[in-house]
Amino acid sequence: MSVKLKKTKVYASLMLAFGGSLALGVAPSLAQQTQQQQALEGVQITGSRILSPNAESPSPLQVITSEEIRASGATNLQELLLKNPTMGTPTLSRTNSNFLTSSAGVSTIDLRNLGISRTLVLVNGRRFVSGISGETAVDLNTIPTDFVERIELLTGGSSSTYGSDAVAGVVNIILKRNFEGFLFDASYGESEEGDDTKRRVGLTWGTASAKGSLMGYIGYSDQGAVLSRDRNFAAVDQISEALFSGEQSDFFNARRPFFSSFTPQGYFFGDTTTFTYDRQGNIIPPSTNGVGGTGVGATGFNRSEFRTIAVPTERYLFSATGDYAVADKHSVFFEGTYAASQTKSRLEPYPLGAEDIYPASGGQVPAEFMVNGVLLRNPLVPDALFNDASDNDGDGLRDYYFTRRLSEVGTRGNVADRDTFRILTGLRGSLTPVWNYDSYLAYGSTKESQVSSGQVNVLNFRNALEAIPDVDDVNGNGNTTEAVCRDANARVQGCVPINVFGFNSISPMALNYVTAPGLLATFTTQKLAGATVSGEPFQMPAGPLGLAAGVEYREEFSRSEFDPLQQAGLNAGNAIPRTEGEFDVTEFFAETRVPILRDAPFARQLNFTGAIRTGDYSTVGSTFSWNAGLEWAPIADLKFRGTRALSTRAPNINELFAPPSETFPTGLNDPCLGVTATTPGATASACRAAPGVAANIAANGAFTLNQADIQGVGGFDRGNPNLNEEEGKSTTLGLVFTPRSIPALSNFVFTLDYFDIEIDDAIVPTPRQFILDQCYGGDTQFCQFITRRPAAVGSNSAGSLEFIDSTETNSGQLAAEGIDVTVAYANRVGPGRLFARLAYTYLIDQFLIPLPGADKDEQRGEVGFPKSKALLNLGYSWGPWGITSSTTYIGKVALDDQFLAGFDLAPGSVTTKEKIYNDFQFTYQYRKAQFYLGIDNAFDTKPAPIISGLPGNNTGNETSNDYDPIGRRYYVGVRLAL
């Protein structure tokens, strides 16, 4: 067998073993060209820097080919990758980022559910600039699907090969090469409900000669919004019935409607009475303050009327690659990418509480003022409320409290424009017949410009609330009974009194004075330089020795800056100061592959692989990682493989330098709930020590939470500049069975791999439920992270949780252990050709330990961590016709064990049903055109009911991020090869 044919056979077997697919029609020569190019240049597989025709991966490797990408109809690579069972719950996607203050619509991936910062995404084996300020995660919106040749998934620690962030594994996106001609692809799709519209058009072109090649891609896509109100399961505000009944059977039953008490007409709290209004402006007596309405009703507000399930995303993409031979065996190459995207988030108008305007007094709003020794009443305060008000803050003047939905200000949301640019160039070639080199320089940047709506200027709002009668006719209009702003300076600056009492009561002039649009600008850059020398310097008895060594330099910078009001916390939101940080690292690495035995008894092949890497970070100092692996093939058809690795991950810029950022946790159990004045125990005593809790108990007989309390818990996450690197230890063991000696099974492949990943000194935020349990369990150092509402708020909300903060520390331990199985078969069956591939992951264990000495937070089998996940791909082609199907299986999951413990229920006792999603694509080839029709979620499988109030709930979707909240979708398209 010639060397050329041997190389091609090796590569083809790898593709079949780990991700072979069924090519259906368009540009059939592309796969052949790829194999031919590999045959000429040798093979560099993901997980190794050694270029060799004999390279095979000792670590578990799966491959997703361009044919599979086409058959999926995916607009974004994330849509396809999330089906793979090795992937965890997406941290950021179109369907879970609507409520974020930034990064709405960004698409990231998470191997093994160990965090997006522990999954390293590469393009052609090199790093790509992050799409999120302060993070390392790549936004897959910036990678055109039509320009991808294949995606290689390597699980297990790979830091010694690729550096920091590869603790869970590597996703290597390989772009197309040596393509000649034009390939045009256009499609349109929408959901069965008429939303989630998808328009996509792309053109791939290329030319090649004996001296080099040039390829390019230009494309456009537009994915429309999906609104919560257009899905029955998410159309109405709701909450898990079990939070009221405590019954196990009620966890997945919804109490609906469960409208928000922050209403457009407001709720107003005097000393003894609560007031609200109907749509005509009439005060409603307290006895009729029930919940009703359909989104803007008189006594309740349906937030789901305004929320978004899927964020609309529009993208323009350009990508190009090329190489040119500048001399014999030396060539220059380049990669260029530009991606521009726009996303639009949308959620309900802001729920303003008086404490947002008067935080120092716990939300006590003055109803009267002492002006030049004269007591003046705010003329806008209704008599019923004024007469029921008393002095609650000790200043001798009457006060009241209110909550109000700012519907006149409009819906909240942001429009974000992102631009990602990356250019890479390098020189590669052969130094000698046995030594090759590869060097490169790269620069990448991501810019984001975001404009937010639905916010107010807190200082202006306060001035507008403090109205007095114009007894001195300060505006000179002759009217001495009208309301004017009390502060003279504010009047000069345009202050207009604001009337918050009743539906649609805020005047346009007052609205203009208090409204404050928000701005955000972020800038992220990445600079890279690297060089590698690899080769096979001499022959050993069992084959050539493989060596590689090199150096890499990387510099990361990030800046995030909100508008001045947001930075100062004066727009009714939290204060988010400017964040800026950078670091650089220089790393040296070496790798070897040592053939030990070949064609010996019970050892057709036995190889050792090893790699080391040292790094010098400007933030954490020196790091060291390594891996070692064995490949043993006792016979030609069977190979065993195993690796042991130590990986490191340095903290990213956000983990180091992020200022407090607000979040709204759900699924928390307040340890004080139900405590009375006589409840014994240390927890009850700690609860009663809080003035607000004591006031609540005195008013209600026991500590009680109302609807606003349950919906109104917030908190702040912050970075920690004293973080160190984390270390991951991983073990993988597996086998590959390829019975080529049996003709009927020559195209059959079976792989079985065991993985065990443990991360020590993990950078984790301290869980909020853990903070609550520790604070009221006797460890008072955690109480500093908890803020309860003061007694002055009133008996209905006094003592309820207002904020629970958390910060990053090197205190955690993460672990994931499981088994991956893949089975693939391709052959002619009947008149056509059949392809089948099954990928299955069984999770043996997964846990988080938030602090040394703390109990394990077992995650296996819980929401987001199913024990079993599987993906079955089937394809059949017959002449010009083709059909492919994709079946995704998500096993049943249980609610979080710590959450269930609050109901005295055993772990795993409350579970959802398993879910199966089926996608189909039908194709027809006519000359150089391929027409296709696709159906996603063909049987309209509904998402699991992870209802508001349950851990894992995604706000606005009434389910978790694991499930499809959109439903059945159709698309049609055409591909033209010219």
Tab-separated table of C-alpha atoms in Angstrom, residues 695-834:
chain	number	residue	atom	x	y	z
A	695	ALA	CA	-42.081	42.870	63.051
A	696	ASN	CA	-43.563	40.366	60.618
A	697	ILE	CA	-44.057	37.815	63.413
A	698	ALA	CA	-45.639	40.444	65.664
A	699	ALA	CA	-48.094	41.393	62.918
A	700	ASN	CA	-48.955	37.929	61.621
A	701	GLY	CA	-48.268	35.548	64.522
A	702	ALA	CA	-45.692	33.713	62.407
A	703	PHE	CA	-43.196	34.811	59.788
A	704	THR	CA	-45.243	34.999	56.596
A	705	LEU	CA	-44.341	35.633	52.962
A	706	ASN	CA	-46.747	37.072	50.437
A	707	GLN	CA	-46.720	36.995	46.659
A	708	ALA	CA	-44.503	40.069	46.293
A	709	ASP	CA	-41.981	38.596	48.742
A	710	ILE	CA	-41.675	35.349	46.765
A	711	GLN	CA	-41.253	37.210	43.482
A	712	GLY	CA	-39.025	39.965	44.839
A	713	VAL	CA	-35.762	38.274	45.903
A	714	GLY	CA	-32.666	39.739	44.284
A	715	GLY	CA	-28.938	39.569	44.779
A	716	PHE	CA	-25.539	40.618	43.508
A	717	ASP	CA	-22.712	38.520	42.062
A	718	ARG	CA	-19.183	39.908	42.180
A	719	GLY	CA	-15.629	39.004	41.207
A	720	ASN	CA	-12.592	38.321	43.380
A	721	PRO	CA	-9.107	39.639	42.409
A	722	ASN	CA	-7.427	37.172	44.793
A	723	LEU	CA	-8.428	34.065	42.856
A	724	ASN	CA	-5.910	31.381	41.919
A	725	GLU	CA	-5.954	28.825	39.129
A	726	GLU	CA	-8.076	25.706	39.434
A	727	GLU	CA	-6.861	22.186	38.681
A	728	GLY	CA	-8.698	19.408	36.928
A	729	LYS	CA	-7.757	15.742	37.100
A	730	SER	CA	-9.283	13.579	34.394
A	731	THR	CA	-9.171	9.889	33.573
A	732	THR	CA	-10.540	8.356	30.384
A	733	LEU	CA	-10.612	4.662	29.493
A	734	GLY	CA	-12.153	3.215	26.385
A	735	LEU	CA	-12.232	0.796	23.516
A	736	VAL	CA	-12.860	1.005	19.790
A	737	PHE	CA	-14.224	-2.036	17.940
A	738	THR	CA	-14.008	-1.908	14.127
A	739	PRO	CA	-14.549	-5.430	12.711
A	740	ARG	CA	-13.044	-4.789	9.271
A	741	SER	CA	-12.025	-8.439	9.071
A	742	ILE	CA	-15.734	-9.326	8.800
A	743	PRO	CA	-16.905	-8.092	5.372
A	744	ALA	CA	-20.528	-7.662	6.436
A	745	LEU	CA	-19.437	-5.447	9.347
A	746	SER	CA	-16.561	-3.604	7.681
A	747	ASN	CA	-18.458	-0.318	8.050
A	748	PHE	CA	-19.508	-0.904	11.643
A	749	VAL	CA	-17.877	0.966	14.543
A	750	PHE	CA	-18.486	0.643	18.279
A	751	THR	CA	-16.800	2.810	20.919
A	752	LEU	CA	-17.139	2.688	24.678
A	753	ASP	CA	-15.441	5.318	26.857
A	754	TYR	CA	-15.372	5.989	30.579
A	755	PHE	CA	-14.612	9.497	31.809
A	756	ASP	CA	-13.923	10.860	35.264
A	757	ILE	CA	-13.213	14.575	35.683
A	758	GLU	CA	-12.538	16.154	39.084
A	759	ILE	CA	-11.811	19.855	39.480
A	760	ASP	CA	-10.168	21.057	42.685
A	761	ASP	CA	-9.911	24.657	43.856
A	762	ALA	CA	-12.784	25.279	41.476
A	763	ILE	CA	-13.801	28.887	40.982
A	764	VAL	CA	-17.459	28.876	41.984
A	765	PRO	CA	-20.047	31.295	43.325
A	766	THR	CA	-21.279	30.277	46.743
A	767	PRO	CA	-24.834	28.899	46.293
A	768	ARG	CA	-27.487	31.153	47.780
A	769	GLN	CA	-29.430	28.380	49.468
A	770	PHE	CA	-26.170	27.284	51.073
A	771	ILE	CA	-25.622	30.855	52.317
A	772	LEU	CA	-29.115	30.916	53.846
A	773	ASP	CA	-28.758	27.521	55.487
A	774	GLN	CA	-25.329	28.327	56.903
A	775	CYS	CA	-26.296	31.771	58.224
A	776	TYR	CA	-29.301	30.439	60.086
A	777	GLY	CA	-27.545	27.209	60.975
A	778	GLY	CA	-24.992	28.962	63.177
A	779	ASP	CA	-22.201	30.047	60.807
A	780	THR	CA	-22.782	33.800	61.061
A	781	GLN	CA	-19.984	34.769	58.617
A	782	PHE	CA	-22.459	34.036	55.822
A	783	CYS	CA	-25.040	36.468	57.179
A	784	GLN	CA	-23.117	39.393	55.678
A	785	PHE	CA	-24.402	38.288	52.256
A	786	ILE	CA	-28.085	38.516	53.289
A	787	THR	CA	-30.231	41.668	53.361
A	788	ARG	CA	-33.778	41.529	54.674
A	789	ARG	CA	-36.387	44.227	54.254
A	790	PRO	CA	-36.667	46.464	57.308
A	791	ALA	CA	-39.555	46.631	59.749
A	792	ALA	CA	-40.610	50.009	58.334
A	793	VAL	CA	-41.808	48.375	55.118
A	794	GLY	CA	-44.893	47.084	56.900
A	795	SER	CA	-46.148	43.766	58.125
A	796	ASN	CA	-46.835	42.371	54.657
A	797	SER	CA	-43.192	42.442	53.510
A	798	ALA	CA	-41.155	43.220	56.632
A	799	GLY	CA	-38.237	40.843	57.080
A	800	SER	CA	-38.595	39.218	53.670
A	801	LEU	CA	-35.442	38.509	51.682
A	802	GLU	CA	-34.424	41.502	49.589
A	803	PHE	CA	-30.884	40.555	48.525
A	804	ILE	CA	-28.701	37.452	48.815
A	805	ASP	CA	-25.243	38.198	47.454
A	806	SER	CA	-22.570	35.798	46.283
A	807	THR	CA	-18.928	36.018	45.186
A	808	GLU	CA	-16.375	33.847	43.386
A	809	THR	CA	-13.856	31.828	45.415
A	810	ASN	CA	-11.431	28.931	44.874
A	811	SER	CA	-13.500	26.991	47.376
A	812	GLY	CA	-15.329	24.534	45.181
A	813	GLN	CA	-14.946	21.067	43.852
A	814	LEU	CA	-16.681	19.861	40.707
A	815	ALA	CA	-16.868	16.357	39.336
A	816	ALA	CA	-18.421	14.531	36.412
A	817	GLU	CA	-18.192	10.792	35.818
A	818	GLY	CA	-19.889	8.727	33.182
A	819	ILE	CA	-19.818	6.502	30.139
A	820	ASP	CA	-20.054	7.447	26.450
A	821	VAL	CA	-21.179	4.913	23.866
A	822	THR	CA	-21.223	5.438	20.114
A	823	VAL	CA	-22.367	2.974	17.467
A	824	ALA	CA	-22.110	3.735	13.750
A	825	TYR	CA	-22.932	1.768	10.639
A	826	ALA	CA	-23.013	2.736	6.966
A	827	ASN	CA	-23.602	0.434	4.018
A	828	ARG	CA	-25.707	-0.190	0.971
A	829	VAL	CA	-29.085	-1.590	1.980
A	830	GLY	CA	-31.602	-2.413	-0.705
A	831	PRO	CA	-31.532	0.046	-3.590
A	832	GLY	CA	-29.947	2.826	-1.542
A	833	ARG	CA	-27.429	3.540	1.169
A	834	LEU	CA	-28.138	3.537	4.912
